PDB file of N, CA and C in Angstrom:
ATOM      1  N   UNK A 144     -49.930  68.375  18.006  1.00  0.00           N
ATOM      2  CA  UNK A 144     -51.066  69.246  18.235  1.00  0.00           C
ATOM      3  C   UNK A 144     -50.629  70.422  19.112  1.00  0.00           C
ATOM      4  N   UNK A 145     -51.154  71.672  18.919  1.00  0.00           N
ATOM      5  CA  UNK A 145     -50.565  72.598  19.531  1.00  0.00           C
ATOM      6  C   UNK A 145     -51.595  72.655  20.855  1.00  0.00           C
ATOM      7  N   UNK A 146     -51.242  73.092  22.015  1.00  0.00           N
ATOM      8  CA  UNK A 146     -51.820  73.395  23.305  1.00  0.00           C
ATOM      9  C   UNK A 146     -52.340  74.130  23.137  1.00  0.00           C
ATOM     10  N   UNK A 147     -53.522  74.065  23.293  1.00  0.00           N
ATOM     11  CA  UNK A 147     -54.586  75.678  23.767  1.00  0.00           C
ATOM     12  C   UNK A 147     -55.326  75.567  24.534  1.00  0.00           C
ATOM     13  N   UNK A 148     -55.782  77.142  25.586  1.00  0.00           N
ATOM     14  CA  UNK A 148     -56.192  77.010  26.691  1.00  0.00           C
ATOM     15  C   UNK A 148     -58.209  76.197  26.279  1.00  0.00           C
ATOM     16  N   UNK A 149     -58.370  76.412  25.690  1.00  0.00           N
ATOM     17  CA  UNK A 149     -59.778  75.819  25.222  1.00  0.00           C
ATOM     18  C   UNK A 149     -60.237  74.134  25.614  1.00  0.00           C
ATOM     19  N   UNK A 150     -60.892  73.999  26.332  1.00  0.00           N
ATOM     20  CA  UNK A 150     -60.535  72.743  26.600  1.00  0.00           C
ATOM     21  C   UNK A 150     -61.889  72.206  25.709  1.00  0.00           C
ATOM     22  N   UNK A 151     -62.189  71.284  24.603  1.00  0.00           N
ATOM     23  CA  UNK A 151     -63.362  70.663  24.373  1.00  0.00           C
ATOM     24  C   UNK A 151     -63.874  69.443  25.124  1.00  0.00           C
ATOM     25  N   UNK A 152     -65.282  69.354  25.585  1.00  0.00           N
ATOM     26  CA  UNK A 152     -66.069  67.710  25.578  1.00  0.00           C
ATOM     27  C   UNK A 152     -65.623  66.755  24.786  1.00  0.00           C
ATOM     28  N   UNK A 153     -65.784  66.061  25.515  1.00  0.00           N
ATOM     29  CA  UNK A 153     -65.784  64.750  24.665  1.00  0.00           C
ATOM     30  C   UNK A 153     -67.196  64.194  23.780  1.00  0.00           C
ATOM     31  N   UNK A 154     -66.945  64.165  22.282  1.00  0.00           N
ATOM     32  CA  UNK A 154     -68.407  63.922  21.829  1.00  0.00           C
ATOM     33  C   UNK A 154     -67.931  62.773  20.351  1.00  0.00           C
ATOM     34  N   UNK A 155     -69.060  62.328  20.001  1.00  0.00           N
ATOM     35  CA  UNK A 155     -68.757  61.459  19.251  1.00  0.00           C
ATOM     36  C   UNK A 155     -68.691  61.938  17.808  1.00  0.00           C
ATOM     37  N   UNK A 156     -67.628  61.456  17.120  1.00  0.00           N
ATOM     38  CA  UNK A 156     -67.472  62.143  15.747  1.00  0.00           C
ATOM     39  C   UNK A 156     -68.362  61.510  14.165  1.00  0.00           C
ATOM     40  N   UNK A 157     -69.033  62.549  13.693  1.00  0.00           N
ATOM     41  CA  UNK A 157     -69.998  61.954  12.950  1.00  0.00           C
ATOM     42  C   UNK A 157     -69.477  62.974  11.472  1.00  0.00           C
ATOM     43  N   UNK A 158     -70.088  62.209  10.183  1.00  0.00           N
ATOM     44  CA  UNK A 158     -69.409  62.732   8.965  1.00  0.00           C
ATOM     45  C   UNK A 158     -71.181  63.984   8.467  1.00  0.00           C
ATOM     46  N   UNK A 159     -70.499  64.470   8.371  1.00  0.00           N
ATOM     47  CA  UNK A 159     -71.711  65.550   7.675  1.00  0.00           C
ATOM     48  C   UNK A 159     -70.815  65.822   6.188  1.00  0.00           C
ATOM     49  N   UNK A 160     -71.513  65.216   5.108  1.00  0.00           N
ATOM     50  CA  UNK A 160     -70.502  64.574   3.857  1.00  0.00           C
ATOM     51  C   UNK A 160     -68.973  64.005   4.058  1.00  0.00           C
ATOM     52  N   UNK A 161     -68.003  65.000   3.909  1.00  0.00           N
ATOM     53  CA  UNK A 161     -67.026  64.684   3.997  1.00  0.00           C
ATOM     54  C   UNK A 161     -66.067  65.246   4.855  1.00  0.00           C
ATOM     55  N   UNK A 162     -67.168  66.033   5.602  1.00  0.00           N
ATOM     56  CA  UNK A 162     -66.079  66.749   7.116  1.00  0.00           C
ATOM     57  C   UNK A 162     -66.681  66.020   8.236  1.00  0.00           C
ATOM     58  N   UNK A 163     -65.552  65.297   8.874  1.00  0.00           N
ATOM     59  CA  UNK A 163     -65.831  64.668  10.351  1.00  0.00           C
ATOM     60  C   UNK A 163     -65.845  66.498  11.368  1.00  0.00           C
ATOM     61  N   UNK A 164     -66.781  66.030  12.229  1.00  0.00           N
ATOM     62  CA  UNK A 164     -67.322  67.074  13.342  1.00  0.00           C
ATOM     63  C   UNK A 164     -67.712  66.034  14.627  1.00  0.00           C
ATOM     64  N   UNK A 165     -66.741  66.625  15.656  1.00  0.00           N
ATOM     65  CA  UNK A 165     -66.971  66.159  16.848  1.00  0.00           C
ATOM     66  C   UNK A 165     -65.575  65.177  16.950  1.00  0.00           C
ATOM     67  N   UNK A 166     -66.000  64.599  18.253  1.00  0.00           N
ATOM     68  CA  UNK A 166     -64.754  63.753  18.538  1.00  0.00           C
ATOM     69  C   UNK A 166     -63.560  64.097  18.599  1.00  0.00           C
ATOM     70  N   UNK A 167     -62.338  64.224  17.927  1.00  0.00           N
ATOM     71  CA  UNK A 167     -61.034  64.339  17.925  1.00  0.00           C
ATOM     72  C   UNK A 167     -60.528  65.130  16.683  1.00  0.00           C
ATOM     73  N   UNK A 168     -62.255  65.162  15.593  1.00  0.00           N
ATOM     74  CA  UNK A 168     -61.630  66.100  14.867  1.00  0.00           C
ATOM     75  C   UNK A 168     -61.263  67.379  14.636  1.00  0.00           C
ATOM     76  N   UNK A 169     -60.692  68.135  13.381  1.00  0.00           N
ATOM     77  CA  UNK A 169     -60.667  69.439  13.883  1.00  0.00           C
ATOM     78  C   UNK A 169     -61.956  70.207  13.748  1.00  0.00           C
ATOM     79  N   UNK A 170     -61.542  71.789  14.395  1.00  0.00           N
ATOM     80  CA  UNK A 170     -62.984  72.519  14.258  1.00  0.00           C
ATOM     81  C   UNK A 170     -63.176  72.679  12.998  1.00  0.00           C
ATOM     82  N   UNK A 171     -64.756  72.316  12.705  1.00  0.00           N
ATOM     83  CA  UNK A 171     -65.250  72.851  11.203  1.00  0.00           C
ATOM     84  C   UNK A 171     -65.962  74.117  11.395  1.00  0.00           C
ATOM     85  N   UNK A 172     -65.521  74.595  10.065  1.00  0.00           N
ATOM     86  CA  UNK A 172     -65.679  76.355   9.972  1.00  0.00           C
ATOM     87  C   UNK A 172     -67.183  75.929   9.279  1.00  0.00           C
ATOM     88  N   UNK A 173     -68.029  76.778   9.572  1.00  0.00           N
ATOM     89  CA  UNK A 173     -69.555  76.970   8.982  1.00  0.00           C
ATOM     90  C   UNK A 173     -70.094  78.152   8.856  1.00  0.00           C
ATOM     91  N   UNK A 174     -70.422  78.795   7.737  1.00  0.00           N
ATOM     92  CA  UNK A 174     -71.543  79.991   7.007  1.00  0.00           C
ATOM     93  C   UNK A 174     -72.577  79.254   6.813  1.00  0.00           C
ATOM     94  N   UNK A 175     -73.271  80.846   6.549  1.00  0.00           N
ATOM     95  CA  UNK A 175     -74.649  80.396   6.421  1.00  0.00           C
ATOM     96  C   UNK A 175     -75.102  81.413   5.272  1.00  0.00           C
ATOM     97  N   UNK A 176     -75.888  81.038   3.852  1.00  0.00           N
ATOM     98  CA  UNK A 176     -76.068  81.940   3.113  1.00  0.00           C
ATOM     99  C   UNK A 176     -77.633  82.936   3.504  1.00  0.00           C
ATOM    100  N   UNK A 177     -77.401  84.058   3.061  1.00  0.00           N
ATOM    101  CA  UNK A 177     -78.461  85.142   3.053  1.00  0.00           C
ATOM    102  C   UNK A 177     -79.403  85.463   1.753  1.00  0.00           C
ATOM    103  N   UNK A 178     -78.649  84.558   0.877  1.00  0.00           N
ATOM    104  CA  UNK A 178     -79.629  85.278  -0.589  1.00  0.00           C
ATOM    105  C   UNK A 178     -80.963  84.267  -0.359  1.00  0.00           C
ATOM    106  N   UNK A 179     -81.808  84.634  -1.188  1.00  0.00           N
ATOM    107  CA  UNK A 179     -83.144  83.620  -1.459  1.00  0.00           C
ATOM    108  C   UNK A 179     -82.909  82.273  -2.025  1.00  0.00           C
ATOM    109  N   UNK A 180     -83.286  81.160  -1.483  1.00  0.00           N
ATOM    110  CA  UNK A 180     -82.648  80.431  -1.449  1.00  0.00           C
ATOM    111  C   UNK A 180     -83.496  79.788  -3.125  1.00  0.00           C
ATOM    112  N   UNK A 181     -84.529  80.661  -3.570  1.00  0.00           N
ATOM    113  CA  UNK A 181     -85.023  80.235  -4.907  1.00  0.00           C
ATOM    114  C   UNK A 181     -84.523  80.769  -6.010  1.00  0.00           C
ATOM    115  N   UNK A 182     -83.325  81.908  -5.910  1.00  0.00           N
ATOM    116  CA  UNK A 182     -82.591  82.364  -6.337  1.00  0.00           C
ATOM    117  C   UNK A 182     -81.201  81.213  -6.837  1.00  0.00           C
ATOM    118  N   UNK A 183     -81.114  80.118  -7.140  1.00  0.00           N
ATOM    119  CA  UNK A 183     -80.107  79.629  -7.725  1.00  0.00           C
ATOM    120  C   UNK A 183     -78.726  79.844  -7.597  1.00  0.00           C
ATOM    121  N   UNK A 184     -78.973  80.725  -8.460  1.00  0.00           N
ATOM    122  CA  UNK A 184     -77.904  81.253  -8.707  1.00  0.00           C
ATOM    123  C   UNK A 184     -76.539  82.098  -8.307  1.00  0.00           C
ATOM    124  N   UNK A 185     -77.600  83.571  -7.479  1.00  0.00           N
ATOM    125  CA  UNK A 185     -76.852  83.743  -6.098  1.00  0.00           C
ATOM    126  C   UNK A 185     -76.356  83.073  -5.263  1.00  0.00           C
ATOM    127  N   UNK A 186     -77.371  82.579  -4.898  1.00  0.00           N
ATOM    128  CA  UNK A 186     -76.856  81.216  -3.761  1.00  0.00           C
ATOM    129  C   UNK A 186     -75.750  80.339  -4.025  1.00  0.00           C
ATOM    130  N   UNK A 187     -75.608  79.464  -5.304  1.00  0.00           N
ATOM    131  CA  UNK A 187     -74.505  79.074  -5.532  1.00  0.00           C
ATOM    132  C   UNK A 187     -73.106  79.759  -5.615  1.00  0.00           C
ATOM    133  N   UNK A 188     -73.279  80.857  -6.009  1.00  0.00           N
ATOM    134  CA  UNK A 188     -72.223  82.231  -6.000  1.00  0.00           C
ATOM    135  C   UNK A 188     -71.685  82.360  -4.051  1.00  0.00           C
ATOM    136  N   UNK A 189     -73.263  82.995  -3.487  1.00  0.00           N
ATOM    137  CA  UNK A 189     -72.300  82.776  -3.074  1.00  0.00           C
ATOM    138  C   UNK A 189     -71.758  81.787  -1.571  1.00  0.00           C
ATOM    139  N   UNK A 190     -72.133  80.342  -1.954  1.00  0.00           N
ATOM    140  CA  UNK A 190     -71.704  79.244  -1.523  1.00  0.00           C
ATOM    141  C   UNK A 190     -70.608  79.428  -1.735  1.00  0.00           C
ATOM    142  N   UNK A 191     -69.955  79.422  -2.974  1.00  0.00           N
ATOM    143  CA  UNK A 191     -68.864  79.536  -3.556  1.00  0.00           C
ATOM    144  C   UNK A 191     -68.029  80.541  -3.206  1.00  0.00           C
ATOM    145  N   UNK A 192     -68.636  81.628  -2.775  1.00  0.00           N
ATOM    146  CA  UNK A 192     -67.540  82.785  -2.009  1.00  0.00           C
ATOM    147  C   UNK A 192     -67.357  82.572  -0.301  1.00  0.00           C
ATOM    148  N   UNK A 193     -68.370  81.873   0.340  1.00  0.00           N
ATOM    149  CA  UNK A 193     -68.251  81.133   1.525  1.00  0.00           C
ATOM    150  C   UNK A 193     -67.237  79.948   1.738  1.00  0.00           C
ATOM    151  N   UNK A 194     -66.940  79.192   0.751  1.00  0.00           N
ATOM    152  CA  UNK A 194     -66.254  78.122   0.882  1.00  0.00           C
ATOM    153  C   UNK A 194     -64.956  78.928   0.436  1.00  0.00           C
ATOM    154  N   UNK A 195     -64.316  79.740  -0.623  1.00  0.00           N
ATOM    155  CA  UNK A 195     -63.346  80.715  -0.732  1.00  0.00           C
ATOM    156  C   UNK A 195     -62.656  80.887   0.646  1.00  0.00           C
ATOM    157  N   UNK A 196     -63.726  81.289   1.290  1.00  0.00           N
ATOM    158  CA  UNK A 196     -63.228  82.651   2.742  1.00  0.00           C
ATOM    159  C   UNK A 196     -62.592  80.773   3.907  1.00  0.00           C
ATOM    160  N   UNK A 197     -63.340  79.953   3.015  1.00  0.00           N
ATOM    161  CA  UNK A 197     -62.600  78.808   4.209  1.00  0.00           C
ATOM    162  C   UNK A 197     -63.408  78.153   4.864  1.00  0.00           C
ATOM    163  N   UNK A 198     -64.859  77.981   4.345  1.00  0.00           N
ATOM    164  CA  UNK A 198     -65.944  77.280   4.955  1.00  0.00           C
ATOM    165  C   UNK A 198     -65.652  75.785   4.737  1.00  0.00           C
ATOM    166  N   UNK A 199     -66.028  74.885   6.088  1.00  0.00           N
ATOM    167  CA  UNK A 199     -65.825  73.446   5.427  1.00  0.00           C
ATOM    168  C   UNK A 199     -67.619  73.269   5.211  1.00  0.00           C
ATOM    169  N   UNK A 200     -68.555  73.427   5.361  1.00  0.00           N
ATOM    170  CA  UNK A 200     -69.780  73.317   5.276  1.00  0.00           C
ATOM    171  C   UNK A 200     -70.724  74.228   5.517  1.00  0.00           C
ATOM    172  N   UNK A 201     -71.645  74.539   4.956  1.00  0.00           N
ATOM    173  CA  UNK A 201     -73.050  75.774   4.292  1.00  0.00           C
ATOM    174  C   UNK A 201     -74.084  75.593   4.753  1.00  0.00           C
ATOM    175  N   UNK A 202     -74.536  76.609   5.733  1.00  0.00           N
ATOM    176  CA  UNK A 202     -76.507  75.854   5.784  1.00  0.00           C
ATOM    177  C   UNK A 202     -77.138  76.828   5.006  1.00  0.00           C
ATOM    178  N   UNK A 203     -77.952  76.315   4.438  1.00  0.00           N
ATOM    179  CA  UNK A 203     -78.860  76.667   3.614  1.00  0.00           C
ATOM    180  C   UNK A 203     -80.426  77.088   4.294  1.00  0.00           C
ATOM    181  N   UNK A 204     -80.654  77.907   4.213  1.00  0.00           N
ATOM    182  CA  UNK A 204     -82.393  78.158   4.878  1.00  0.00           C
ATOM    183  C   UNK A 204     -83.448  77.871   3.612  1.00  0.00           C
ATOM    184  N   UNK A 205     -84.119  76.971   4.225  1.00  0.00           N
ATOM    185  CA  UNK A 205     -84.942  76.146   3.118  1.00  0.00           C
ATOM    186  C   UNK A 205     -86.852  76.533   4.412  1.00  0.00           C
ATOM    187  N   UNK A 206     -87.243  77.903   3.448  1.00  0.00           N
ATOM    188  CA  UNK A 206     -88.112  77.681   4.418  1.00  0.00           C
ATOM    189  C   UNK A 206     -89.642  77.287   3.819  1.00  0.00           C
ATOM    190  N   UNK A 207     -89.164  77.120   2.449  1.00  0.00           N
ATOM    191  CA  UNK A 207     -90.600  77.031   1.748  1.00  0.00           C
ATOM    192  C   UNK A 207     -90.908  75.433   0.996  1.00  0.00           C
ATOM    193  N   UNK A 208     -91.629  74.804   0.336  1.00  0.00           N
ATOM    194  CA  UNK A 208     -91.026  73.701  -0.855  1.00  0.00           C
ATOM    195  C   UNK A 208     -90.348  73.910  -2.008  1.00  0.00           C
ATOM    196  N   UNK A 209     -90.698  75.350  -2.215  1.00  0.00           N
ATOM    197  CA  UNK A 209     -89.891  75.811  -3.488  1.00  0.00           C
ATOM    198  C   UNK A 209     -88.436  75.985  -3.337  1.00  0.00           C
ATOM    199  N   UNK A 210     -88.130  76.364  -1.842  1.00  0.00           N
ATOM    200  CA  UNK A 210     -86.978  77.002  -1.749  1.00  0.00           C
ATOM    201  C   UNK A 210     -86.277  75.108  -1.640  1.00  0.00           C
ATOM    202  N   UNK A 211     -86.950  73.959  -1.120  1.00  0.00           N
ATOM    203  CA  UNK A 211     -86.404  72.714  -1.099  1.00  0.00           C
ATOM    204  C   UNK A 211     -86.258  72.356  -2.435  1.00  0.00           C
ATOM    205  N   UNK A 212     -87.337  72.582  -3.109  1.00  0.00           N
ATOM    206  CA  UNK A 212     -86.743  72.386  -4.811  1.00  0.00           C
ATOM    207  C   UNK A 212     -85.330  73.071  -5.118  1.00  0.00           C
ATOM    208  N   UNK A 213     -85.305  73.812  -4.715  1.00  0.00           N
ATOM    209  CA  UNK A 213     -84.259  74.623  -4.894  1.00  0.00           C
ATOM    210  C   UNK A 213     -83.006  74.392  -4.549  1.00  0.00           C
ATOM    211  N   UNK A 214     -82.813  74.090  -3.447  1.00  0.00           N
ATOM    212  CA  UNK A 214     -81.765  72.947  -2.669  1.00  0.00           C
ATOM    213  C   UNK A 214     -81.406  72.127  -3.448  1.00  0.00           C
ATOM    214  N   UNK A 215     -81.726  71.068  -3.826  1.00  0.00           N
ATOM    215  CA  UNK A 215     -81.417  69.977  -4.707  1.00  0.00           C
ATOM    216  C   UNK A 215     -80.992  70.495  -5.534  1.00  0.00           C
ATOM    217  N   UNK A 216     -80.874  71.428  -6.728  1.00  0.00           N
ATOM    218  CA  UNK A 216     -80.463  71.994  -8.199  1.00  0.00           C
ATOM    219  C   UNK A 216     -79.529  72.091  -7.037  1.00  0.00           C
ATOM    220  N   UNK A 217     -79.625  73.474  -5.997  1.00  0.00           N
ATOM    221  CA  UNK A 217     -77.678  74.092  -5.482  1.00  0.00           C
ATOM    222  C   UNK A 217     -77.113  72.722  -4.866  1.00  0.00           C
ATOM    223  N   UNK A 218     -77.253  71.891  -4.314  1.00  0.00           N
ATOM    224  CA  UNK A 218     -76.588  70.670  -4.009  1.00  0.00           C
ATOM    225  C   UNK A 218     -76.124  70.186  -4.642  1.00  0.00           C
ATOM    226  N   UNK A 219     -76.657  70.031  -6.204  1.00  0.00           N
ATOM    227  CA  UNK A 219     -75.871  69.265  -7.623  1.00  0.00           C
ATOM    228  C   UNK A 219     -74.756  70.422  -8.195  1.00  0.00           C
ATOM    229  N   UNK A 220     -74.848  71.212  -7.884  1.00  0.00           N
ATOM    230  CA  UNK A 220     -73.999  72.499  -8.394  1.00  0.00           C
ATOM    231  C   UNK A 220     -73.103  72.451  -7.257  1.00  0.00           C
ATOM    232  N   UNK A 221     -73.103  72.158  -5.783  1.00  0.00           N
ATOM    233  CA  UNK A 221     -71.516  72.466  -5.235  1.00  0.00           C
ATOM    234  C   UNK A 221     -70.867  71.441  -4.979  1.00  0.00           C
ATOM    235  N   UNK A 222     -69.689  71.456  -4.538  1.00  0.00           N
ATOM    236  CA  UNK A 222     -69.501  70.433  -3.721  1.00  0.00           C
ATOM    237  C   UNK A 222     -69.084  70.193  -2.362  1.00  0.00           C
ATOM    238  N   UNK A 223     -69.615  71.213  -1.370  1.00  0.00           N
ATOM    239  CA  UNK A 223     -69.230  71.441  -0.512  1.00  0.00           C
ATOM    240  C   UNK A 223     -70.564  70.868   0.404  1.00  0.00           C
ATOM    241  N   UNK A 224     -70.497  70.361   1.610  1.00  0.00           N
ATOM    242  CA  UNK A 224     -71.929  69.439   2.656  1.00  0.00           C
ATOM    243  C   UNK A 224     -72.505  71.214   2.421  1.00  0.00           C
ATOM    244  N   UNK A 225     -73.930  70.925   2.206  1.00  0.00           N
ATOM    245  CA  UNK A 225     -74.935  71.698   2.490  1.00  0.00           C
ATOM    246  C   UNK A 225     -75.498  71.307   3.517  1.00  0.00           C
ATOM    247  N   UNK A 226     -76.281  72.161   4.715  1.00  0.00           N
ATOM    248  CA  UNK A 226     -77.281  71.658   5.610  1.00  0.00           C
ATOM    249  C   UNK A 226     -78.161  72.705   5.268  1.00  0.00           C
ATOM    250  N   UNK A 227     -79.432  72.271   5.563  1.00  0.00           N
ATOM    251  CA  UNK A 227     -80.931  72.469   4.958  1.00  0.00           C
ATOM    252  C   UNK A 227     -81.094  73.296   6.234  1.00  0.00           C
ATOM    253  N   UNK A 228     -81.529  74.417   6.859  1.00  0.00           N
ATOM    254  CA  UNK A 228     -81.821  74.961   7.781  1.00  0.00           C
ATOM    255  C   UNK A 228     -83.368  75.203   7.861  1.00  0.00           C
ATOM    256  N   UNK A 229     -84.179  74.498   7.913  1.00  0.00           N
ATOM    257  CA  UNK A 229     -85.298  74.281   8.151  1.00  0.00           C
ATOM    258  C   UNK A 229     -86.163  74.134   9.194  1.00  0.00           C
ATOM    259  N   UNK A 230     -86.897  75.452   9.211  1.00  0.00           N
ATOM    260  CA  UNK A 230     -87.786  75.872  10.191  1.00  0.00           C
ATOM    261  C   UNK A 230     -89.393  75.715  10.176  1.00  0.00           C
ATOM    262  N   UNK A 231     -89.872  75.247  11.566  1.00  0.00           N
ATOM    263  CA  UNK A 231     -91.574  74.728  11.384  1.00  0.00           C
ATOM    264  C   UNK A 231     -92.161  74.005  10.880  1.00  0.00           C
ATOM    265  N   UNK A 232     -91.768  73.498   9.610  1.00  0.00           N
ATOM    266  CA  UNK A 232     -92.397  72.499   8.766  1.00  0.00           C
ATOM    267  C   UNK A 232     -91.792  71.300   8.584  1.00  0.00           C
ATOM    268  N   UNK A 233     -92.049  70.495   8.851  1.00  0.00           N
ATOM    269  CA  UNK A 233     -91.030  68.758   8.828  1.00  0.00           C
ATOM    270  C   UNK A 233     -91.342  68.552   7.260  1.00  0.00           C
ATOM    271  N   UNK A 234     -92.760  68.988   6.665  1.00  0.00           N
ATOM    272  CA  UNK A 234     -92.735  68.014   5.725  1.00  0.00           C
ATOM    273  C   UNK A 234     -91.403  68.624   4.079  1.00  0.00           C
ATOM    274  N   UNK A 235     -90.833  69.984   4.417  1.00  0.00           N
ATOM    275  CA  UNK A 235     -90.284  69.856   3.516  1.00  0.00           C
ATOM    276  C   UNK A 235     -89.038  69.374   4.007  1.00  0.00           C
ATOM    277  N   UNK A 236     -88.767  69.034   4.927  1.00  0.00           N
ATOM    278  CA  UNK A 236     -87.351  68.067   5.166  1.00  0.00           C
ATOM    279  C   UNK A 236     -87.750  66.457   4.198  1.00  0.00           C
ATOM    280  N   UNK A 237     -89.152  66.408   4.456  1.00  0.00           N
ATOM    281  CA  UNK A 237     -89.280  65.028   3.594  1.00  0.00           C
ATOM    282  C   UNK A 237     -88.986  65.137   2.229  1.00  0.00           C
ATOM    283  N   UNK A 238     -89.942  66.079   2.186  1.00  0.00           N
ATOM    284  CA  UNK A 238     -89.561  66.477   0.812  1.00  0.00           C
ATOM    285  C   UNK A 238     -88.612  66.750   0.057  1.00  0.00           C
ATOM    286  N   UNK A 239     -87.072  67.355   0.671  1.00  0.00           N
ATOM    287  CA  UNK A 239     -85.703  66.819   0.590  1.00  0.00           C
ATOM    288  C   UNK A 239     -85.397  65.450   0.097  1.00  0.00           C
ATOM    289  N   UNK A 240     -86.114  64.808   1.228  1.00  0.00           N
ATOM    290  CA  UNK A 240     -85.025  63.323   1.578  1.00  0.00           C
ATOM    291  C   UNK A 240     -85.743  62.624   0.049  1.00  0.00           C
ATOM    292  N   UNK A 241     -86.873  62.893  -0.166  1.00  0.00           N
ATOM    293  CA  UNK A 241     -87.973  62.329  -1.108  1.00  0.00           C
ATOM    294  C   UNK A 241     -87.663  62.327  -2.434  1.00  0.00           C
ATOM    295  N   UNK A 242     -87.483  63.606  -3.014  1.00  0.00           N
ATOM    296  CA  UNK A 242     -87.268  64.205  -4.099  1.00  0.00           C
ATOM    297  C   UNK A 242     -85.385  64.542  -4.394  1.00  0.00           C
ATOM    298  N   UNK A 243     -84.596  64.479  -3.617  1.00  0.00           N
ATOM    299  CA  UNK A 243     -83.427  64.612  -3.750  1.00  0.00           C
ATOM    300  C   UNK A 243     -82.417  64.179  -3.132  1.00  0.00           C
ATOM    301  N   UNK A 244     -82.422  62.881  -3.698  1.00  0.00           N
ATOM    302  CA  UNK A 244     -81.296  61.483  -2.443  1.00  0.00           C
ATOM    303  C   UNK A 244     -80.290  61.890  -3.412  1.00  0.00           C
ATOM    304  N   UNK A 245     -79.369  61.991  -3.106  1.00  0.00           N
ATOM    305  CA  UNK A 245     -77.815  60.905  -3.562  1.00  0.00           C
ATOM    306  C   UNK A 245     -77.321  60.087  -3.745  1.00  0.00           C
TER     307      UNK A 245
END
């Protein structure tokens, strides 16, 4: 491991899909997309140009139910951990977990 002046906490390492974060692992790189997230298509684009540039994981802004419908289609389309960036409303986080398990 190379020395650097950066010193991290100690925290416990947890899997967000398939990138460990925290603990001893390394730093995970994270974007965040800007298109509409009911837009499909963009969005998967450009997930896909985010993970290019070296992203290990994507949040997604999910601020409507449509835009959570929406989530689920781009989740089956990448394969990179999405996080749902979801603001004010709990119930479309349910509505996630509800309508689009793995």
């Amino acid at each position: 491991m190379i020395d650097s002046p950066i010193k991290r906490r100690q925290s416990r390492q947890i899997q967000v899909g398939s990138v460990a974060i925290g603990g001893d692992a390394p730093i995970a790189v994270q974007s965040m997309t800007n298109t509409s997230t009911c837009d499909v298509q963009s969005t998967v684009a450009q997930i896909e140009a985010i993970v290019d540039a070296g992203a290990d994981l994507v949040r997604v802004s999910v601020p409507t139910m449509n835009a959570a419908d929406a989530f689920g289609e781009i989740r089956s389309m990448v394969s990179v951990p999405l996080v749902a960036d979801i603001h004010f409303d709990y119930k479309i986080l349910l509505h996630i977990h509800q309508h689009h398990k793995e």
